[in-house]
Coordinates of C-alpha atoms and ligand atoms in Angstrom, one line a residue:
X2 CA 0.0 0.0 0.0
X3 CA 1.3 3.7 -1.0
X4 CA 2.8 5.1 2.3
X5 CA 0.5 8.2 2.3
X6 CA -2.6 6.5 2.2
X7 CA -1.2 3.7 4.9
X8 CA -0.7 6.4 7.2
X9 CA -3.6 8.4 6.3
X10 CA -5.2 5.4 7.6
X11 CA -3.7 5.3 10.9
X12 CA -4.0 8.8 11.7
X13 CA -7.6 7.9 11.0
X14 CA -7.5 5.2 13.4
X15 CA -6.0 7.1 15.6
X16 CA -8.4 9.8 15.8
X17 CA -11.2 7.0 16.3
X18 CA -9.8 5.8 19.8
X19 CA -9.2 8.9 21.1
X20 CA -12.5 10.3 20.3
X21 CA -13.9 6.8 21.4
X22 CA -12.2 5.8 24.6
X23 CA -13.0 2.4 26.6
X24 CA -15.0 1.1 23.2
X25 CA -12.4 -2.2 22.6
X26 CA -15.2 -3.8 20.7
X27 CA -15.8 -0.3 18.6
X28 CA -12.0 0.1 17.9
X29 CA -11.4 -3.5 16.3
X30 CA -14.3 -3.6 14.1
X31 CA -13.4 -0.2 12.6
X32 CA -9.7 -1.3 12.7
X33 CA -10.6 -4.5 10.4
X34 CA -12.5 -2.7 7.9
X35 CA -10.5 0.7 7.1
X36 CA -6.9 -1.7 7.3
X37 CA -8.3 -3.3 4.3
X38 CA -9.6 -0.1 2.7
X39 CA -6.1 1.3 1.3
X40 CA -6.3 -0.1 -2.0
X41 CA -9.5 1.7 -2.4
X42 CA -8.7 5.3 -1.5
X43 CA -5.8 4.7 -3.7
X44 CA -8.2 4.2 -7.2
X45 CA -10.9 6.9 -5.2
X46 CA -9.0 9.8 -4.2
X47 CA -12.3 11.7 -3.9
X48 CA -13.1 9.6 -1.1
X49 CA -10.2 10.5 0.5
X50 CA -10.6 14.6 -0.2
X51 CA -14.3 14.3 1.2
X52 CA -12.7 12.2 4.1
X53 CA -15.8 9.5 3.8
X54 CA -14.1 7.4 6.1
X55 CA -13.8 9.8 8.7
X56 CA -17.6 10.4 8.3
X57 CA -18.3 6.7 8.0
X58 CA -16.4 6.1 11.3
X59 CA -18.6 8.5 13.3
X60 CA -22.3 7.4 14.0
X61 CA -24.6 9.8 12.8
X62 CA -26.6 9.9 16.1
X63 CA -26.6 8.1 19.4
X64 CA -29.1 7.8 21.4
X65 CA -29.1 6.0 25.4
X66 CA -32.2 6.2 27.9
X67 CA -33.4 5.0 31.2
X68 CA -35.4 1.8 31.1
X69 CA -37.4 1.9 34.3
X70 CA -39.8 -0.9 35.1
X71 CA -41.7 -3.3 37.8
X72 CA -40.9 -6.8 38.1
X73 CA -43.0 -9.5 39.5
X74 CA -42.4 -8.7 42.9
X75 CA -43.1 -5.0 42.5
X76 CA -39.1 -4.2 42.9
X77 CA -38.3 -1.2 40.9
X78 CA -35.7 -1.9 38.3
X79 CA -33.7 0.1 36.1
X80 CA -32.0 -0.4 32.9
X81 CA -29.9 1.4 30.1
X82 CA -31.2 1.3 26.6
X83 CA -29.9 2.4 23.7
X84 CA -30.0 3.1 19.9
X85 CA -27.2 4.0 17.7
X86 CA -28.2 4.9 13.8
X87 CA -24.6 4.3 12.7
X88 CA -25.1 5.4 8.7
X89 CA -28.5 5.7 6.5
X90 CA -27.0 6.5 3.4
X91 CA -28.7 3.4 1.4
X92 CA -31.5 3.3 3.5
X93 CA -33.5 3.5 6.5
X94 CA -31.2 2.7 9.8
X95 CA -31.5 -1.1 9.9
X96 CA -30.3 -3.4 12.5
X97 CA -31.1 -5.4 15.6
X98 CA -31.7 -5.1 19.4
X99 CA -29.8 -7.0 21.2
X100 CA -30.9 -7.6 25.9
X101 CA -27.5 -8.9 27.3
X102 CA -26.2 -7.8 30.8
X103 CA -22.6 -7.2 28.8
X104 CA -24.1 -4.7 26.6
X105 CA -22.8 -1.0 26.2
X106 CA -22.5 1.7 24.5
X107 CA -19.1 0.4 22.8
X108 CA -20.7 -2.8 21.9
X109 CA -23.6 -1.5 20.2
X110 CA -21.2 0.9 18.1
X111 CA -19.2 -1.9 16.7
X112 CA -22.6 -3.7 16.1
X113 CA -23.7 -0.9 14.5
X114 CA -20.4 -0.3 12.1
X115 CA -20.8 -3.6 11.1
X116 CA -24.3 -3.3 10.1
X117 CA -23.5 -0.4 8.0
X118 CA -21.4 -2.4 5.8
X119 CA -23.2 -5.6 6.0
X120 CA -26.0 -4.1 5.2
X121 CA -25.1 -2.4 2.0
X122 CA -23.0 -5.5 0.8
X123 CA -26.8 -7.4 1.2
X124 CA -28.0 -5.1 -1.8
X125 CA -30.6 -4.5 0.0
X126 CA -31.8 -0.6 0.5
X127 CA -30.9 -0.2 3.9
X128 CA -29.0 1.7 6.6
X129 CA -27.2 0.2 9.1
X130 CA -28.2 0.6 13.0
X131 CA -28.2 -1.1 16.2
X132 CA -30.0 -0.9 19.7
X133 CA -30.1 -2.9 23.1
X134 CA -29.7 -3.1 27.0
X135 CA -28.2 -4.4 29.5
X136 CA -31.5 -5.9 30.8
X137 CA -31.3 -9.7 31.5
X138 CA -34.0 -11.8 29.9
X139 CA -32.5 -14.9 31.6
X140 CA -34.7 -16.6 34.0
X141 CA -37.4 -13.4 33.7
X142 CA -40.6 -14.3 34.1
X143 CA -43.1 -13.8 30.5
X144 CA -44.3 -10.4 32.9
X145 CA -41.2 -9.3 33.3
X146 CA -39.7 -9.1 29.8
X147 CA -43.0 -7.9 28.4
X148 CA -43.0 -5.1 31.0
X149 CA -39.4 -4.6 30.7
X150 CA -40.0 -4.1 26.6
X151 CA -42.7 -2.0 27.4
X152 CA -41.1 0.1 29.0
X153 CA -38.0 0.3 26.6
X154 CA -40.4 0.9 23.8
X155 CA -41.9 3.8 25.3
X156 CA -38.8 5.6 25.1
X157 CA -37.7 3.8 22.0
X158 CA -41.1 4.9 19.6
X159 CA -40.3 8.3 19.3
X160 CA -36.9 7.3 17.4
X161 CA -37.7 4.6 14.9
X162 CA -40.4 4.4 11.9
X163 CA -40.2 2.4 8.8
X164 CA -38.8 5.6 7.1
X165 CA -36.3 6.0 9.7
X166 CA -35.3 3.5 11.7
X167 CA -35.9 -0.8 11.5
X168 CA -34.8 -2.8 14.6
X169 CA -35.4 -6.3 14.5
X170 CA -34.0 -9.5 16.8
X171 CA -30.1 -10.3 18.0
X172 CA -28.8 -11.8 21.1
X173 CA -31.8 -12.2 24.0
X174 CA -34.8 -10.9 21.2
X175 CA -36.6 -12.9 19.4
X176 CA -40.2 -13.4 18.5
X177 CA -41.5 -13.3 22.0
X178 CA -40.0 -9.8 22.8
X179 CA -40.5 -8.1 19.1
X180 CA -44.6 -9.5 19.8
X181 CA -44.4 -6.9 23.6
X182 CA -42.7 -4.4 21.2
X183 CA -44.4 -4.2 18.4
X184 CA -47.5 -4.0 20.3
X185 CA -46.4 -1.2 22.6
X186 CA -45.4 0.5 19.6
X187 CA -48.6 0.1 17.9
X188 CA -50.5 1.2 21.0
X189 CA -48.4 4.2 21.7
X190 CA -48.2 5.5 18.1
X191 CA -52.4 3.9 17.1
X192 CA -50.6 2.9 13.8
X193 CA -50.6 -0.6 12.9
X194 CA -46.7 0.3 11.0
X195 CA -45.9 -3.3 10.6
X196 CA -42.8 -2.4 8.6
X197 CA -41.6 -0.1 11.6
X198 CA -39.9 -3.7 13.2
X199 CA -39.3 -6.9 11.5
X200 CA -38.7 -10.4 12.5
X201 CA -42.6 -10.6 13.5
X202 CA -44.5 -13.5 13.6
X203 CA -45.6 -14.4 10.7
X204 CA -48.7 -14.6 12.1
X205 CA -49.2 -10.8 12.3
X206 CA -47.2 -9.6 9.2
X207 CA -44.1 -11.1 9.6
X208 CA -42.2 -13.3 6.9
X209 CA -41.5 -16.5 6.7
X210 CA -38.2 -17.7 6.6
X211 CA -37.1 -14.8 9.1
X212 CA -36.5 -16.7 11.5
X213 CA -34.3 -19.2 9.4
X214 CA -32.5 -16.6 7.1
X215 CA -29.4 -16.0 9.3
X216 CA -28.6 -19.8 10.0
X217 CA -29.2 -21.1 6.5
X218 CA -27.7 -18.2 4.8
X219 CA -24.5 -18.8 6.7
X220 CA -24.9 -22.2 5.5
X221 CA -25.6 -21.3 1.9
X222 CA -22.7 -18.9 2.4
X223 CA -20.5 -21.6 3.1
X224 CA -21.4 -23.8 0.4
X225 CA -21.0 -21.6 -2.1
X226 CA -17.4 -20.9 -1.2
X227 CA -16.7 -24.7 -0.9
X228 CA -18.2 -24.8 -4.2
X229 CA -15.4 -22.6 -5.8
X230 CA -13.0 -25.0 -4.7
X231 CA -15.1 -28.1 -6.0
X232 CA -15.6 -29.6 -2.7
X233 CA -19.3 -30.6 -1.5
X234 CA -21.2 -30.4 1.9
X235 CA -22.5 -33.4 2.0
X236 CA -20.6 -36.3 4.2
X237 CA -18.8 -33.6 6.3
X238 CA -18.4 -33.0 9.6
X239 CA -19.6 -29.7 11.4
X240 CA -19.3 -27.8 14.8
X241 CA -21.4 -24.8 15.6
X242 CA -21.1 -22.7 18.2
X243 CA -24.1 -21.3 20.1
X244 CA -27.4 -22.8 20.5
X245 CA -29.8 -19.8 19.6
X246 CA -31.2 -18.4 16.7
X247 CA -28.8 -18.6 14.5
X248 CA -27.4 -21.9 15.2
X249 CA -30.4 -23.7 15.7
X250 CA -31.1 -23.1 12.3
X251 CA -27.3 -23.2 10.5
X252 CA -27.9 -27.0 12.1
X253 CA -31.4 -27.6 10.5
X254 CA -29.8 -26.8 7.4
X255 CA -26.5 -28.6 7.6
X256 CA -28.3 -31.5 8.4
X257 CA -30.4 -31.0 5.4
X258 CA -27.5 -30.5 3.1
X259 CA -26.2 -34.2 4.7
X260 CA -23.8 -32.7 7.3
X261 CA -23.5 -34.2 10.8
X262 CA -22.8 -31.6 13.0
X263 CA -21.4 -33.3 16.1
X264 CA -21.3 -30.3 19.0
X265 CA -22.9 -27.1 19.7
X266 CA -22.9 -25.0 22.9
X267 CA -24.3 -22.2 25.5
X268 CA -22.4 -19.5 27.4
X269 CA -22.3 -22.3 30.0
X270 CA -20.3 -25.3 28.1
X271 CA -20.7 -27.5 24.9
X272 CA -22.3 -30.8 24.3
X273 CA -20.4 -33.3 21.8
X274 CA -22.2 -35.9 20.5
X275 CA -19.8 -37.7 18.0
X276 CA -22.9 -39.6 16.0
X277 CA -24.7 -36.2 15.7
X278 CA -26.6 -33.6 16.7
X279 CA -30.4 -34.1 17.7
X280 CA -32.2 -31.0 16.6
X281 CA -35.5 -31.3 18.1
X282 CA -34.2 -32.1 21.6
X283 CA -31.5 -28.7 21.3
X284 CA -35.3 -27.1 20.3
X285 CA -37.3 -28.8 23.0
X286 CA -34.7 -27.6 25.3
X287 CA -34.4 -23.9 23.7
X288 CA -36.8 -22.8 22.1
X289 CA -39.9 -24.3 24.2
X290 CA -38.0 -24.5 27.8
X291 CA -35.7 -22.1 27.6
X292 CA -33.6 -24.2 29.4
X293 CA -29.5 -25.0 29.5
X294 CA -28.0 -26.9 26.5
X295 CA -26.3 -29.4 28.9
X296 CA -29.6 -31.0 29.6
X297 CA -29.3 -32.4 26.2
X298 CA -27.6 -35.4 28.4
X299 CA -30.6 -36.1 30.1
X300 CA -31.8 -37.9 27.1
X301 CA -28.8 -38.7 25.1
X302 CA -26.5 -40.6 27.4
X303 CA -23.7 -41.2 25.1
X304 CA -23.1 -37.3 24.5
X305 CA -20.8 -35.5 26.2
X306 CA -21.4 -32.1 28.1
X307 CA -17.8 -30.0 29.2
X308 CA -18.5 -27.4 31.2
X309 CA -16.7 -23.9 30.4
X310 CA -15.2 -26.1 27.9
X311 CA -13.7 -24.7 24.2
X312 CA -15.8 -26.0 21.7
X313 CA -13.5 -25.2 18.9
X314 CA -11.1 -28.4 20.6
X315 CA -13.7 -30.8 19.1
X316 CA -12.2 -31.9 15.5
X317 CA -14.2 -30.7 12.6
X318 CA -14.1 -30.5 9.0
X319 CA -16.2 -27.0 9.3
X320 CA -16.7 -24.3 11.8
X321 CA -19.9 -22.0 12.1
X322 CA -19.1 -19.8 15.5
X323 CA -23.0 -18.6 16.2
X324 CA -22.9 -17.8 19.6
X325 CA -21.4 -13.9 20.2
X326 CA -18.0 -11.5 19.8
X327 CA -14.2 -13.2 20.2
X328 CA -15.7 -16.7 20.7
X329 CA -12.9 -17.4 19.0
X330 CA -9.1 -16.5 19.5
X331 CA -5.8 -17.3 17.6
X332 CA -5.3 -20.7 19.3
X333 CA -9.1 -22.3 18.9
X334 CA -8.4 -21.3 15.3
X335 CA -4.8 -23.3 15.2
X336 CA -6.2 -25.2 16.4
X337 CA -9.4 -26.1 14.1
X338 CA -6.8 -25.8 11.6
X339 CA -4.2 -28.6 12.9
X340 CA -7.3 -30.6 13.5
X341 CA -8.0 -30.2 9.3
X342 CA -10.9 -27.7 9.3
X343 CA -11.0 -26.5 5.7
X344 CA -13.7 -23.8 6.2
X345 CA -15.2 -21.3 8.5
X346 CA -18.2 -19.4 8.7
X347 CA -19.4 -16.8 10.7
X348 CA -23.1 -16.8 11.4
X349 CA -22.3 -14.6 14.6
X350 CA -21.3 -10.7 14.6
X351 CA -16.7 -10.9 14.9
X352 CA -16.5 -14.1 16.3
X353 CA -13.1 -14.4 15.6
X354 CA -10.4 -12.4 17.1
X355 CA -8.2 -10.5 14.1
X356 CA -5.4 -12.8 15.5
X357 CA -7.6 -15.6 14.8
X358 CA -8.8 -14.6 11.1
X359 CA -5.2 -14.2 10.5
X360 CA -4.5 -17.8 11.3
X361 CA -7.3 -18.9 8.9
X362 CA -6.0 -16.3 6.2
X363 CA -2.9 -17.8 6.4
X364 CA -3.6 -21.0 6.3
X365 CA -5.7 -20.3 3.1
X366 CA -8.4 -22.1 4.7
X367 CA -12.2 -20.7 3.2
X368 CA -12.9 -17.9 6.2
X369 CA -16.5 -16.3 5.7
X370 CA -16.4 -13.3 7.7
X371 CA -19.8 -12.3 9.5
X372 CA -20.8 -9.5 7.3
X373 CA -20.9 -11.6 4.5
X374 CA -21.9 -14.8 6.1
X375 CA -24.5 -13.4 8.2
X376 CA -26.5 -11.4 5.9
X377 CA -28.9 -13.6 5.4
X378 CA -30.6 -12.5 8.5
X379 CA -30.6 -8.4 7.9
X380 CA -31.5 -9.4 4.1
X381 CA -34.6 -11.5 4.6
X382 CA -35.3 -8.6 7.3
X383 CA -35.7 -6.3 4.2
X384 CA -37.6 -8.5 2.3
X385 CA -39.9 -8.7 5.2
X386 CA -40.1 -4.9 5.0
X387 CA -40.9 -4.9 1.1
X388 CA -43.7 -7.8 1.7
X389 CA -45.0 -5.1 4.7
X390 CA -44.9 -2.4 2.6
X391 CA -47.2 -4.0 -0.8
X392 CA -49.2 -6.0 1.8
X393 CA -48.2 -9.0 1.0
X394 CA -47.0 -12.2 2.3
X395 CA -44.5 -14.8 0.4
X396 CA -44.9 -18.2 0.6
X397 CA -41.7 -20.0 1.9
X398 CA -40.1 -21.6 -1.2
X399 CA -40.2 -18.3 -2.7
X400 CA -38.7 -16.0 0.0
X401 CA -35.8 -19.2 0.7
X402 CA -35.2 -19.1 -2.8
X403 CA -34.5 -15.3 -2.7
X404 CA -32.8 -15.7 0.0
X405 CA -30.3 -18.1 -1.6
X406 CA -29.9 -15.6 -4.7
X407 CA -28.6 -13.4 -2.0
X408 CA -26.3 -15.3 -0.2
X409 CA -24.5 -16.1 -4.0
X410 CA -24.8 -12.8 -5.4
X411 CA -22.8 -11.7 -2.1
X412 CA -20.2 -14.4 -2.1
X413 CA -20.2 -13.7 -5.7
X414 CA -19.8 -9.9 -5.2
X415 CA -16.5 -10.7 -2.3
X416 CA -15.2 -13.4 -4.1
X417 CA -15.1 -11.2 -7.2
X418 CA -13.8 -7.7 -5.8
X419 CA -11.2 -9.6 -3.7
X420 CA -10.0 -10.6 -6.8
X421 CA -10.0 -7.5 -8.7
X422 CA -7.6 -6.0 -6.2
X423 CA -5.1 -8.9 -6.7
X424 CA -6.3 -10.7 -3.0
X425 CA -7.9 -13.6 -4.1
X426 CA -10.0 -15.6 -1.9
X427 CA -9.6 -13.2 0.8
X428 CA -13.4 -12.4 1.8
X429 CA -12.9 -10.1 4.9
X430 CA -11.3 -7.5 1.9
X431 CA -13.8 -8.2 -0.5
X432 CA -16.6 -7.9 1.9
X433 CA -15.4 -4.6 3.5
X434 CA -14.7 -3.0 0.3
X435 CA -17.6 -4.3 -1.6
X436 CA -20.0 -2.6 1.1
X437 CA -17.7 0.8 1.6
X438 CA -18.0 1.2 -2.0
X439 CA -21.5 1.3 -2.1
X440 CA -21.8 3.4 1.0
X441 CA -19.3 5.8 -0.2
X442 CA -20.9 6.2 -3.4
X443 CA -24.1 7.3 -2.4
X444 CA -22.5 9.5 0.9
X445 CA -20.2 11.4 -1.9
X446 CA -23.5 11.8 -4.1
X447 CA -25.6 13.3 -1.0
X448 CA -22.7 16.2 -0.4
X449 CA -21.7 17.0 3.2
X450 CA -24.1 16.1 5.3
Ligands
NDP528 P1 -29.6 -15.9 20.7 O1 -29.9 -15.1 21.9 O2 -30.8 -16.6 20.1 O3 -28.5 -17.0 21.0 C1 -27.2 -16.6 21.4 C2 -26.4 -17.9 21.7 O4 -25.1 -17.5 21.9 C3 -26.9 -18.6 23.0 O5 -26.6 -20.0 22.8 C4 -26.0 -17.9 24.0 O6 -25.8 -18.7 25.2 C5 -24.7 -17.7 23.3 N1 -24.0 -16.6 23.9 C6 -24.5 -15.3 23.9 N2 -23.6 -14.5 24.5 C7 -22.6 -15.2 24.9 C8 -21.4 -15.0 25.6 N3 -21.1 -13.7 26.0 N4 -20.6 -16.0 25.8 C9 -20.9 -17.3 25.3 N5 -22.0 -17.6 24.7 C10 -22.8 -16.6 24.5 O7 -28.9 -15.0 19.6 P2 -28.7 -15.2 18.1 O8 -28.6 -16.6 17.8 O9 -29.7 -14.3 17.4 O10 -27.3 -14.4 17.9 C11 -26.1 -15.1 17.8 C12 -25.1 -14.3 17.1 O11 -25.5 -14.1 15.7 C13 -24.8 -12.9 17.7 O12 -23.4 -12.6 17.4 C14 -25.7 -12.0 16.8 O13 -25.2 -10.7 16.8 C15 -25.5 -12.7 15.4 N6 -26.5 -12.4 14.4 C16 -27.8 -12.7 14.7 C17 -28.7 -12.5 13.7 C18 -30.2 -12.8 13.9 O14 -30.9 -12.7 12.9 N7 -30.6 -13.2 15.0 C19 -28.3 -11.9 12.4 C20 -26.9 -11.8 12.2 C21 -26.0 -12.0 13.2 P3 -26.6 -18.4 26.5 O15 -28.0 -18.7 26.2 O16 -26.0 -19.2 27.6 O17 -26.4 -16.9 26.8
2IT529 O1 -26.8 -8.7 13.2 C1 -27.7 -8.7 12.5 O2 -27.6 -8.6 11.2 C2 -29.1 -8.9 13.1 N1 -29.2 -9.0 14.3 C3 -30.3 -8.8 12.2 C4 -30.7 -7.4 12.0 C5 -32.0 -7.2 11.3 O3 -32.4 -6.0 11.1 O4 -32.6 -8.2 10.8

């Protein structure tokens, strides 16, 4: 890379942790993208004179609020919420809420950041955002998380609107919570906006296949960049990580596809059961009890269950990490790489330290990073919006096949870029410059604002 532009970079970076202090999370994401963006300002020097990546680092508003609320005891509780509308130069601010007691400010920036870029590489027209709390939905009673969302939509209305501002699902939401928002909203606002929030039921104007995209798409994702080395699902051996949303259904479909995936996990250990997975039991136990994924034992005596084990020690030909940020660090991924892994793909949001992608870089391994391999969710999202917005509803072939078309126009799109700029198979550059381009393009034709 031209010296200039390398240390324009870093001065960039630079400015980005002093103005951000404490934000870890914030710093790495923007670190992995604009590292990878030299080759870009160096063909687009207006990008550079209108500093896009300077605006593009900087959220375009930022917005945190008490979350006060009862719980079933009549104990006064208080949370922080928040909303960050990171860029909505392609779109209405898009992007999920996610309730985890880790959450922060700094964590939903680098959520957010992601988004942007995720979003835009999805082709969809849409912004990129993202919202949460710290609130706990672990072990809360039905009253309390519906008083609790309540409570944060009351504050949260004011902000969002299917022109403005989308949220949908992520860690600790899904359909039960988006039902106690939506209908707060709806009562608060006496709109029935069904495109203001997506990930619905479909039973009230959601779309089928939502709740699938993100697990399948990072499935479809995977397969298609097995397929450009002409290597097959089918027969191979698969470990995801997680054992919500989005791995419960990467499993459905690797099963599907012929896969036996032989351990998944929860924040409290992994379960390894070397003949495979049974799905219905990990959705017994999660979806319907809400219970923890070592109870899987209870019925399935020749599994395994390590507490506050590393999953990533369990030999696989392919990784899906689905659980949450740095699941996975540079010796998990020498180690799924001694142990002959051949391909990774990220269903979660940076799963993999930059230490860790670097191993998998190296070793030439196929490495899907999450805002390619994860798009699936945010994209099936917008197709939920475009069936809200004609009043329609897709039946589930149709919206899995456009779904698919995605997934492969994406890979197609990294796989390609990457390429042009002489970095072949490297999808973390394609990716991030695939989705700045498109951001840049319409933020230079918009003028400063
Ligand atoms: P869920 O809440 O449904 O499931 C999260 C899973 O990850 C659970 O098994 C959870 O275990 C585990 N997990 C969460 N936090 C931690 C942690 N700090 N340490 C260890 N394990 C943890 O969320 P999703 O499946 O929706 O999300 C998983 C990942 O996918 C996230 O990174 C999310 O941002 C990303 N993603 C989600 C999309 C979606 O459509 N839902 C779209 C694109 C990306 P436990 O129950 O013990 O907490
Ligand atoms: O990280 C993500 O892409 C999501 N949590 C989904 C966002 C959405 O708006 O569907």
């Amino acid at each position: 890379m031209n010296a200039t532009i390398k240390a324009r970079i870093e001065a960039i970076f630079d400015q980005v942790i002093k103005r951000n202090p404490g934000e870890p999370e914030f710093h790495q994401a923007v670190w992995e993208v604009i590292d990878t963006l030299g080759p870009v300002l160096h063909k687009h020097p207006e990008y550079a004179e209108q500093k896009i990546i300077e605006r593009i680092c900087e959220p375009e508003r930022q917005i945190i609020f008490r979350v006060p609320w009862q719980d079933d005891r009549g104990e006064v509780q208080i949370n922080r919420g928040f909303r960050v509308g990171f860029n909505s130069a392609l779109g209405p601010y898009k992007g999920g809420l996610r309730f985890h007691p880790s959450v922060s400010l700094g964590t939903i920036k680098f959520l957010g950041f992601e988004q942007t870029f995720k979003n835009a590489l999805s082709g969809m027209p849409i912004g990129g955002a993202k919202g949460g709390s710290d609130f706990d939905p672990k072990n809360k009673s039905d009253g309390d998380v519906m008083r609790f969302c309540q409570s944060f939509m009351t504050e949260l209305y004011r902000h969002i609107g299917e022109f403005t501002d989308v949220p949908a699902g992520d860690i600790g939401v899904g359909a039960r919570e988006i039902g106690y928002l939506f209908g707060q909203y709806k009562r608060i606002t006496n709109r029935y906006e069904s495109g203001v929030i997506t990930g619905k039921s479909p039973a009230w104007g959601g779309a089928l296949v939502r709740r699938e995209a993100t697990g399948y798409g990072t499935v479809y994702f995977a397969r298609e960049m097995l397929n450009v080395r002409g290597v097959s699902l089918e027969g191979k051996t698969a470990v995801v990580s997680g054992s919500g949303n989005v791995a419960i259904y990467a499993i459905e479909k690797l099963q599907e596809y012929g896969v036996k995936v032989v351990a998944c996990s929860d924040s409290s250990g992994f379960i390894h059961d070397p003949d495979g997975l049974d799905l219905d039991t990990i959705k017994q136990i999660k979806e319907v009890e809400r219970g923890r994924i070592g109870a899987y034992r209870v019925t399935h005596k020749k599994a395994t269950y390590t507490a506050n084990g590393n999953i990533w020690d369990v030999p696989c030909d392919i990784a899906f990490p689905c659980a949450t940020q740095n699941e996975l660090n540079e010796a998990s991924a020498r180690t799924l790489v001694a142990n002959g892994c051949i391909a990774v793909s990220e269903g979660a949001n940076m799963p993999t330290t930059p230490e860790g992608v670097k191993v998998f870089l190296d070793a030439g391994i196929c490495y899907g990073p999450g805002k390619a391999a994860n798009a699936g969710g945010v994209a099936t999202s917008a197709l939920e919006m475009q069936q809200n917005a004609s009043r329609d509803a897709w039946s589930f072939e149709y919206t899995d096949k456009k779904l698919q078309n995605i997934m492969m126009d994406i890979h197609r799109d990294c796989y390609e870029t990457a390429k042009e700029y002489g970095l072949k198979n490297n999808y973390v550059a394609g990716a991030n410059i695939v989705g700045f381009r498109r951001v840049a393009a319409a933020m230079l034709a918009f003028g400063i604002i």
